[in-house]
Amino acid sequence: MPVGPFGIDPFVWAPLRLVIAVGLALFLVLNGALLQIYLERKIQAIIQDRLGPYHVGPFGLLQTFADALKLISKEDVRAKATDGWFFVAAPALVFCPMLASWVVLPFAQDIVGANLNIGLLYLTTLGSMTVLGIVIAGWASNNKYALVGGLRSAGQLISYEIPQILALVSVVLVVGSLSMLDITRSQAGPFVNVLILPFSFVIYFIAALAETNRTPFDLPEAESELVAGWLTEYSGMRWGTMLALSEYGNVTVVCAIVTTLWFGGWQGPGVEAIPLLGVLWFTLKVYAFILVMMWIRATLPRLRIDQLMSFCWKGLIPMALVNIAVVAILALAFPTTKIPIAIASWVLLVIFVTGIPIVQRQRLRTLRARARAAAAPAVRAAS
Amino acid sequence: MTFDFVEPVVFALLSIGVIAGGVAVVMLNRITAAALLMAFTFLCMAGMFVLLGAETIAAFQVLIYVGAITVLILYGVMFTKFGDRPRALFFQRQTPLAAVFVAAVAIPVAIVALSFTSASPRPGGGDLIALATSVFTDFAFPFEIASVLLLAAMVGAIVLTKRDDPEEAALRRRR
């Protein structure tokens, strides 16, 4: 009889491994969501000079558990005019791709669900499937606000996917692999990819904020415009699955991508000696980026939908294309060294950061001039 | 015992998914359900590609067909006016004729498939590099032509749907 890992018959081990992997991913997603909601509240409270949750448990640590229990025990409300199965299927369509993308996240040297040679492509693929769930949710709710919110969110996600993928491509060009493990291994030592490709990191991070519906791009939550966007008709655990679990799961996934691609993944001091230390480094790095996202949420105001779209199509996508062209040309011209790519990328980053205020000032000037020109005949008629 | 039986079972499930999904897309009256089932069919096709060892094609199948084309179709459905009439196909009375045509194609295919005994060809895993090399060397010209065609289609769509902003037109007249 053949013996598999841990002395278990491979015939039992293969399905058992599947069950363990799915169970572990679910466990991590659920607990990650609980922890991140608590962190979100506490950090916003600190930044806004409030106390935040502090009644339930020490430091309010059990507040999110209480909220989760409340959500689970809530009545399952389904309006009569909603679209039957679609209404039920939409949360699953949003949740499942997020859960499936945990397969390729490399937590440590050998702790990864599957080392796909197309890991990054797989992640972008699953990211694009979320849009379907959102459109279906907006449609099935049979509600004007939900429909408009769903279409807006879908437009936002489709638009920001482009700079996101383009930013990923520049890393792939430099590393030469789509596998998450290979990308991590290529960044041994202190020279992680962010030093070589800071500009694509900035583009990816901005686009990822929009992809995960975080402030300043959280249009579904623009209460004054759309109630709650495509989430309007959802309540109880359906709402919890869609918003809390899927959103925070997606935040974790994009932060894990950022960590793996630009910040060396699991690598850190002492990993060679104790491989399990990689899990700690990986988690710490991921949560550092999650904290940055929360910091941004507490700091920046929300964009309007037209500003959101024009920033993507007129700002991010052209810059991402310039970035990818420059990186590709330099990677071909200097196949042995990465220093020219690093220099060009830093220069592009400086141009981008200083360019935004200048362009914005120009735009405001033309807008004011146009408004003055439009108002002039009225003023003349009045005088 | 080995896992040899898994692959035919998965293949059978996927084929049932593809065929049932395709039939449902044609037969269903509700157009949104048809669109969603089309996404399901595409997903099953992607599963077939994975079974054949072509993960890259599977990923692109999902990325383009499920993530983009189905969403586009749903957009189209939502911007279309809905009548009270169910959206059945107008030629659905011709079912017997359609059955004859389907049989004419399906029976020879089934006969050929059942007489096919050699092992299935299997490209090695990691077809990514071979695919990329062939796209950017042997097929570079068709690839570029296809992208130019898509660009032309996009420009055409924008020109067809663009409406002049009345406010801007008024401003221009005033100057």
XYZ file of C-alpha atoms in Angstrom:
558
model
C 0.000 0.000 0.000
C 1.471 3.383 -0.974
C 1.922 5.843 1.821
C 1.443 9.584 1.263
C 2.378 12.516 3.496
C 1.950 11.993 7.272
C 1.540 8.247 6.672
C -1.915 8.711 5.192
C -3.067 6.672 2.214
C -2.867 9.023 -0.840
C -6.379 7.978 -1.755
C -7.595 9.579 1.463
C -4.991 12.338 1.446
C -6.007 13.947 -1.866
C -9.611 14.753 -0.878
C -8.539 15.439 2.701
C -6.012 17.998 1.464
C -8.756 19.747 -0.487
C -10.994 19.892 2.581
C -8.160 21.168 4.762
C -7.183 23.840 2.216
C -10.741 25.143 1.765
C -11.355 25.026 5.514
C -8.145 26.900 6.207
C -8.919 29.561 3.603
C -12.431 30.038 5.010
C -11.017 30.241 8.533
C -8.476 32.849 7.488
C -11.028 34.895 5.537
C -13.577 34.908 8.361
C -11.081 35.763 11.066
C -9.281 38.242 8.832
C -12.567 40.039 8.255
C -13.336 40.154 11.971
C -9.872 41.440 12.793
C -9.841 43.980 9.984
C -13.235 45.415 10.875
C -12.015 45.881 14.441
C -8.766 47.464 13.230
C -10.663 49.687 10.814
C -12.881 51.050 13.597
C -10.097 51.433 16.101
C -7.664 53.116 13.711
C -10.240 55.503 12.348
C -11.183 56.299 15.916
C -7.571 57.042 16.804
C -7.086 59.239 13.739
C -10.351 61.070 14.354
C -9.615 61.479 18.082
C -12.410 59.189 19.278
C -12.417 56.076 21.437
C -13.881 53.547 19.010
C -15.387 50.293 20.252
C -14.519 49.662 23.910
C -17.555 48.180 25.673
C -17.523 44.551 24.543
C -14.528 42.676 25.870
C -11.106 44.148 26.649
C -10.445 47.172 24.363
C -13.692 46.308 22.558
C -11.994 43.287 21.013
C -15.198 41.228 21.010
C -17.279 43.935 19.331
C -16.932 42.466 15.838
C -17.750 38.986 17.131
C -20.952 40.404 18.574
C -21.678 42.125 15.252
C -21.076 38.910 13.332
C -23.449 36.996 15.626
C -26.029 39.718 15.126
C -25.643 39.476 11.331
C -25.947 35.692 11.359
C -29.040 35.715 13.549
C -30.780 38.424 11.516
C -33.961 37.692 9.618
C -33.361 36.795 5.976
C -35.207 39.620 4.248
C -36.013 39.202 0.576
C -38.228 41.764 -1.067
C -41.045 40.276 -3.136
C -40.037 41.912 -6.416
C -36.419 40.748 -6.326
C -35.270 38.408 -9.022
C -35.460 34.988 -7.340
C -32.321 32.939 -7.666
C -30.186 35.788 -8.949
C -30.667 37.644 -5.706
C -29.403 34.619 -3.781
C -26.615 33.800 -6.236
C -25.024 37.250 -6.357
C -23.317 37.124 -2.922
C -21.868 33.736 -3.833
C -20.667 35.087 -7.178
C -18.857 37.882 -5.357
C -17.500 35.679 -2.586
C -16.294 32.575 -4.445
C -13.694 34.199 -6.741
C -12.226 35.970 -3.729
C -11.975 32.688 -1.833
C -10.502 30.888 -4.837
C -7.737 33.448 -5.191
C -6.326 32.400 -1.821
C -5.051 29.244 -3.526
C -1.980 30.950 -4.968
C -1.038 33.270 -2.099
C 2.447 32.212 -0.953
C 2.427 32.424 2.835
C 5.906 30.932 3.170
C 8.491 28.864 1.310
C 6.377 25.707 1.057
C 3.082 26.950 2.430
C 1.102 27.680 -0.701
C -2.082 26.059 -1.956
C -0.880 25.509 -5.514
C 2.228 26.768 -7.258
C 0.533 27.649 -10.539
C 2.917 28.774 -13.247
C 0.270 31.339 -14.203
C -0.387 32.493 -10.632
C -0.683 36.196 -11.407
C -2.902 35.609 -14.430
C -5.102 33.404 -12.262
C -5.447 36.200 -9.706
C -6.418 38.826 -12.293
C -8.871 36.348 -13.817
C -10.638 35.844 -10.514
C -10.592 39.581 -9.894
C -12.473 40.126 -13.136
C -15.174 37.634 -12.124
C -16.300 39.784 -9.197
C -17.806 42.263 -11.671
C -20.328 39.665 -12.785
C -21.595 39.186 -9.240
C -21.938 42.935 -8.724
C -23.885 43.479 -11.955
C -26.169 40.549 -11.106
C -26.690 41.894 -7.572
C -27.654 45.299 -8.907
C -30.002 43.771 -11.449
C -31.652 41.211 -9.173
C -32.459 43.767 -6.478
C -35.042 45.340 -8.809
C -34.291 48.736 -7.380
C -33.197 51.887 -9.206
C -30.445 52.749 -6.769
C -29.123 49.202 -6.750
C -29.124 49.006 -10.550
C -27.358 52.341 -11.046
C -24.969 51.505 -8.225
C -24.226 48.108 -9.710
C -23.553 49.550 -13.164
C -21.348 52.253 -11.666
C -19.385 49.760 -9.615
C -18.982 47.487 -12.611
C -17.745 50.416 -14.697
C -15.322 51.349 -11.953
C -13.994 47.807 -11.581
C -13.614 47.251 -15.325
C -11.814 50.577 -15.760
C -9.385 50.131 -12.893
C -8.590 46.569 -13.900
C -6.635 47.946 -16.862
C -3.984 49.972 -14.970
C -3.844 47.180 -12.417
C -2.970 44.529 -14.994
C -0.568 46.872 -16.801
C 1.258 47.517 -13.532
C 1.519 43.784 -12.909
C 2.927 43.248 -16.407
C 5.899 45.521 -15.745
C 6.872 43.356 -12.753
C 6.480 40.228 -14.841
C 8.734 41.776 -17.501
C 11.484 42.355 -14.968
C 11.151 39.048 -13.091
C 10.317 36.855 -16.076
C 7.738 34.648 -14.387
C 4.050 34.640 -13.507
C 4.422 32.243 -10.603
C 4.015 33.846 -7.186
C 6.777 31.666 -5.727
C 9.279 32.544 -8.457
C 8.510 36.242 -8.102
C 9.151 36.048 -4.371
C 12.362 34.050 -4.812
C 13.701 36.583 -7.324
C 13.771 39.229 -4.574
C 16.219 37.629 -2.186
C 18.130 40.114 -0.097
C 17.335 43.749 0.563
C 16.752 44.710 -3.087
C 13.047 44.084 -3.325
C 11.136 45.020 -6.435
C 9.757 48.259 -5.053
C 13.227 49.778 -5.320
C 13.344 48.813 -9.000
C 9.726 49.496 -9.954
C 8.280 52.073 -7.544
C 6.080 53.616 -10.215
C 4.198 50.428 -11.078
C 3.745 49.848 -7.337
C 2.082 53.251 -6.966
C -0.154 52.632 -9.979
C -1.111 49.190 -8.699
C -1.835 50.429 -5.215
C -4.117 53.228 -6.454
C -5.924 50.851 -8.805
C -6.206 48.265 -6.050
C -7.894 50.816 -3.804
C -10.492 51.258 -6.534
C -10.765 47.523 -7.207
C -11.564 46.781 -3.584
C -13.976 49.732 -3.272
C -11.888 51.473 -0.651
C -11.877 55.195 0.015
C -11.328 57.445 -1.965
C -13.069 55.216 -4.495
C -15.855 53.747 -2.347
C -18.705 54.931 -4.529
C -21.067 52.082 -3.571
C -21.117 53.635 -0.131
C -21.889 57.155 -1.345
C -25.071 57.317 0.727
C -25.998 60.782 -0.424
C -26.116 59.651 -4.051
C -27.043 55.997 -4.171
C -28.199 54.866 -0.701
C -25.822 51.884 -0.610
C -25.336 51.194 -4.315
C -25.719 47.591 -5.340
C -25.944 46.554 -1.681
C -29.162 48.495 -1.059
C -31.550 45.551 -0.934
C -29.274 43.190 0.928
C -29.351 42.652 4.665
C -28.288 40.117 7.253
C -25.655 37.591 6.322
C -26.062 38.178 2.565
C -24.940 41.732 3.161
C -22.274 40.432 5.528
C -20.930 38.014 2.930
C -20.878 40.594 0.169
C -19.553 43.568 2.018
C -17.645 42.409 5.056
C -16.233 39.077 3.943
C -15.698 39.785 0.262
C -14.397 43.298 0.715
C -11.951 42.480 3.470
C -10.961 39.233 1.786
C -10.235 41.166 -1.393
C -8.275 43.765 0.544
C -6.154 40.970 1.980
C -5.653 39.456 -1.476
C -4.503 42.706 -3.104
C -2.246 43.487 -0.145
C -0.788 39.989 -0.467
C -0.173 40.657 -4.177
C 1.565 43.939 -3.309
C 3.661 42.169 -0.681
C 4.622 39.346 -3.004
C 5.350 41.395 -6.079
C 7.044 44.449 -4.665
C 8.085 43.734 -1.082
C 9.674 40.301 -1.183
C 6.775 38.198 0.067
C 7.685 35.937 2.961
C 11.369 36.877 2.896
C 12.852 38.535 5.944
C 15.551 38.071 8.584
C 15.866 34.512 9.858
C 13.711 32.849 7.224
C 16.505 30.551 6.023
C 16.932 29.130 9.525
C 13.262 28.815 10.443
C 11.060 28.592 7.312
C 7.878 29.009 9.363
C 9.013 32.539 10.209
C 8.021 33.377 6.632
C 4.341 33.222 7.585
C 4.969 35.873 10.223
C 6.850 38.186 7.848
C 4.235 37.740 5.152
C 1.367 38.476 7.541
C 3.140 41.500 8.988
C 3.809 42.954 5.547
C 0.236 42.318 4.399
C -1.209 43.956 7.482
C 1.122 46.925 7.092
C -0.522 47.611 3.718
C -3.983 47.009 5.138
C -3.188 49.647 7.762
C -2.094 52.061 5.015
C -5.443 51.504 3.302
C -7.254 52.277 6.569
C -5.123 55.370 7.062
C -6.083 56.531 3.558
C -9.729 55.888 4.370
C -9.550 58.098 7.426
C -7.716 60.854 5.535
C -9.059 61.357 2.028
C -12.515 62.460 0.862
C -14.437 60.460 -1.717
C -14.130 61.194 -5.439
C -17.102 61.912 -7.662
C -17.918 59.314 -10.326
C -16.757 61.501 -13.235
C -13.534 62.401 -11.406
C -13.000 58.718 -10.714
C -13.396 57.746 -14.355
C -11.362 60.609 -15.778
C -8.551 59.945 -13.295
C -8.406 56.346 -14.463
C -8.692 56.877 -18.210
C -6.755 60.144 -18.512
C -4.262 59.671 -15.718
C -3.525 56.143 -14.657
C -3.885 54.242 -17.941
C -1.595 56.511 -20.040
C 0.997 56.549 -17.278
C 0.790 52.770 -16.933
C 1.288 52.426 -20.703
C 4.295 54.764 -20.624
C 5.671 52.775 -17.691
C 5.272 49.440 -19.434
C 6.864 50.735 -22.653
C 9.839 52.199 -20.786
C 10.346 49.057 -18.713
C 10.087 46.792 -21.754
C 12.565 48.842 -23.807
C 15.063 49.105 -20.956
C 14.715 45.411 -20.098
C 15.555 44.555 -23.711
C 18.362 47.125 -23.977
C 20.081 46.145 -20.688
C 19.360 42.462 -20.088
C 22.056 42.097 -17.424
C 21.364 44.993 -15.086
C 18.235 46.437 -13.529
C 19.699 49.824 -12.602
C 18.464 51.722 -15.739
C 14.937 50.418 -15.121
C 15.124 51.568 -11.515
C 16.326 55.055 -12.498
C 13.640 55.435 -15.168
C 10.948 54.196 -12.829
C 11.912 56.655 -10.071
C 11.984 59.507 -12.611
C 8.512 58.545 -13.845
C 7.264 58.441 -10.261
C 8.582 61.952 -9.566
C 6.980 63.227 -12.795
C 3.672 61.618 -11.836
C 3.615 62.958 -8.296
C 4.586 66.501 -9.272
C 2.490 66.405 -12.414
C -0.852 65.764 -10.737
C -1.080 69.145 -8.924
C 0.048 71.048 -12.028
C -2.505 69.350 -14.271
C -5.165 69.801 -11.630
C -4.459 73.544 -11.378
C -4.631 73.908 -15.169
C -7.917 72.048 -15.238
C -9.425 74.198 -12.504
C -8.318 77.340 -14.358
C -10.037 76.287 -17.576
C -13.168 75.238 -15.669
C -13.357 78.630 -13.948
C -12.818 80.450 -17.235
C -15.616 78.443 -18.833
C -17.947 79.138 -15.924
C -17.138 82.861 -16.160
C -17.804 82.837 -19.918
C -21.127 81.098 -19.364
C -22.144 83.565 -16.667
C -21.073 86.684 -18.589
C -24.193 87.148 -20.802
C -26.448 86.749 -17.762
C -24.479 89.419 -15.918
C -24.641 91.719 -18.946
C -28.405 91.196 -19.250
C -28.898 91.985 -15.576
C -26.919 95.228 -15.607
C -6.393 2.268 -6.124
C -5.486 5.321 -8.142
C -7.110 8.489 -9.274
C -7.393 7.516 -12.938
C -11.176 7.561 -12.717
C -11.286 11.230 -11.674
C -10.385 12.706 -15.041
C -13.163 11.011 -17.066
C -15.664 11.878 -14.333
C -14.617 15.536 -14.334
C -14.677 15.533 -18.121
C -18.191 14.066 -18.116
C -19.415 16.643 -15.606
C -17.871 19.480 -17.599
C -19.342 18.222 -20.878
C -22.774 17.950 -19.291
C -22.292 21.494 -17.999
C -21.274 22.835 -21.409
C -24.083 21.101 -23.306
C -26.800 21.753 -20.735
C -25.706 25.371 -20.359
C -25.674 25.873 -24.120
C -29.119 24.326 -24.532
C -30.488 26.427 -21.680
C -29.071 29.628 -23.202
C -31.024 28.924 -26.392
C -34.226 27.647 -24.794
C -34.720 29.963 -21.804
C -37.164 32.832 -21.976
C -35.412 35.032 -19.436
C -32.559 36.811 -21.085
C -30.595 37.590 -17.914
C -30.688 33.931 -16.919
C -29.477 33.074 -20.412
C -26.558 35.489 -20.008
C -25.594 34.001 -16.656
C -25.828 30.475 -18.018
C -23.595 31.525 -20.866
C -21.006 32.525 -18.262
C -21.464 29.076 -16.728
C -20.859 27.441 -20.105
C -17.679 29.473 -20.550
C -16.504 28.407 -17.101
C -17.052 24.752 -17.994
C -15.072 25.315 -21.197
C -12.260 26.776 -19.100
C -12.377 23.611 -17.002
C -11.958 21.559 -20.191
C -8.868 23.580 -21.092
C -7.429 22.915 -17.634
C -8.063 19.185 -18.108
C -6.148 19.357 -21.389
C -3.217 20.988 -19.625
C -3.665 24.449 -21.158
C -4.076 26.575 -18.029
C -3.174 29.804 -19.803
C -5.959 29.405 -22.341
C -8.331 28.582 -19.491
C -7.339 31.732 -17.616
C -7.838 33.875 -20.723
C -11.148 32.145 -21.382
C -12.397 33.173 -17.949
C -10.796 36.627 -18.060
C -12.239 37.579 -21.442
C -15.458 35.616 -21.783
C -16.716 35.539 -18.195
C -15.160 38.742 -16.935
C -15.688 40.935 -19.979
C -18.069 39.572 -22.613
C -20.784 38.363 -20.238
C -20.668 41.643 -18.319
C -20.930 43.500 -21.621
C -23.961 41.412 -22.602
C -25.572 42.061 -19.216
C -24.969 45.784 -19.732
C -26.637 45.490 -23.116
C -29.621 43.688 -21.585
C -29.992 46.305 -18.883
C -29.957 49.209 -21.298
C -32.547 47.536 -23.513
C -36.209 48.314 -23.067
C -38.202 45.479 -21.561
C -41.626 44.569 -22.915
C -44.260 42.381 -21.314
C -43.680 39.732 -23.942
C -41.284 36.988 -22.851
C -38.084 37.060 -24.843
C -38.468 33.752 -26.628
C -36.687 33.223 -29.902
C -38.972 34.092 -32.741
C -38.137 30.984 -34.748
C -38.743 28.576 -31.928
C -41.538 26.877 -33.854
C -38.924 25.320 -36.104
C -37.716 22.916 -33.417
C -38.127 19.727 -35.556
C -36.048 21.218 -38.353
C -33.394 22.301 -35.863
C -33.357 18.782 -34.405
C -32.675 17.362 -37.877
C -29.739 19.745 -38.378
C -28.319 19.015 -34.937
C -28.589 15.274 -35.583
C -26.895 15.672 -38.972
C -23.883 17.235 -37.255
C -23.902 15.356 -33.976
C -24.251 11.764 -35.189
C -21.145 11.755 -37.447
C -19.171 13.484 -34.690
C -20.308 10.878 -32.175
C -19.405 8.028 -34.555
C -15.925 9.450 -35.127
C -15.453 10.096 -31.429
C -16.436 6.570 -30.440
C -14.060 5.028 -32.989
C -11.186 7.105 -31.631
C -8.958 4.940 -29.473
C -5.478 6.475 -29.226
C -4.498 8.302 -26.080
C -5.381 11.975 -25.915
C -2.550 14.304 -26.980
C -1.251 16.275 -24.057
C 0.893 19.373 -24.220
C 3.287 19.559 -21.313
C 2.372 21.842 -18.457
C 3.718 25.374 -18.582
C 2.582 26.119 -22.095
C 2.935 29.810 -21.260
C 6.408 30.392 -22.708
C 5.687 28.466 -25.908
C 2.456 30.394 -26.356
C 4.085 33.772 -25.771
C 6.969 32.964 -28.112
C 4.685 31.919 -30.942
C 2.401 34.942 -30.482
C 5.292 37.392 -30.594
C 7.351 35.699 -33.333
C 5.448 33.503 -35.796
C 2.069 35.138 -35.291
C 3.202 38.685 -34.569
C 1.683 40.060 -37.773
C -1.805 38.462 -37.402
C -1.736 39.490 -33.737
C -1.058 43.126 -34.627
C -3.655 43.066 -37.409
C -6.250 41.735 -34.961
C -5.450 44.480 -32.483
C -5.707 47.148 -35.199
C -9.084 45.683 -36.182
C -10.267 45.908 -32.581
C -9.027 49.497 -32.374
C -10.947 50.371 -35.534
C -14.077 48.756 -34.085
C -13.673 50.744 -30.885
C -13.187 54.058 -32.706
C -16.206 53.246 -34.860
C -18.342 52.524 -31.814
C -17.335 55.817 -30.213
C -18.064 57.776 -33.402
C -21.469 56.092 -33.791
C -22.587 56.707 -30.232
C -21.030 60.104 -29.572
C -23.535 62.877 -29.124
C -22.491 66.504 -29.026
C -22.996 68.094 -25.671
C -25.713 70.787 -26.203
C -24.138 73.093 -23.623
C -20.753 72.970 -25.302
C -22.346 73.537 -28.703
C -24.150 76.584 -27.318
C -20.889 77.903 -25.902
C -19.176 77.447 -29.242
C -21.956 79.304 -31.053
C -21.688 82.242 -28.688
C -17.970 82.726 -29.422
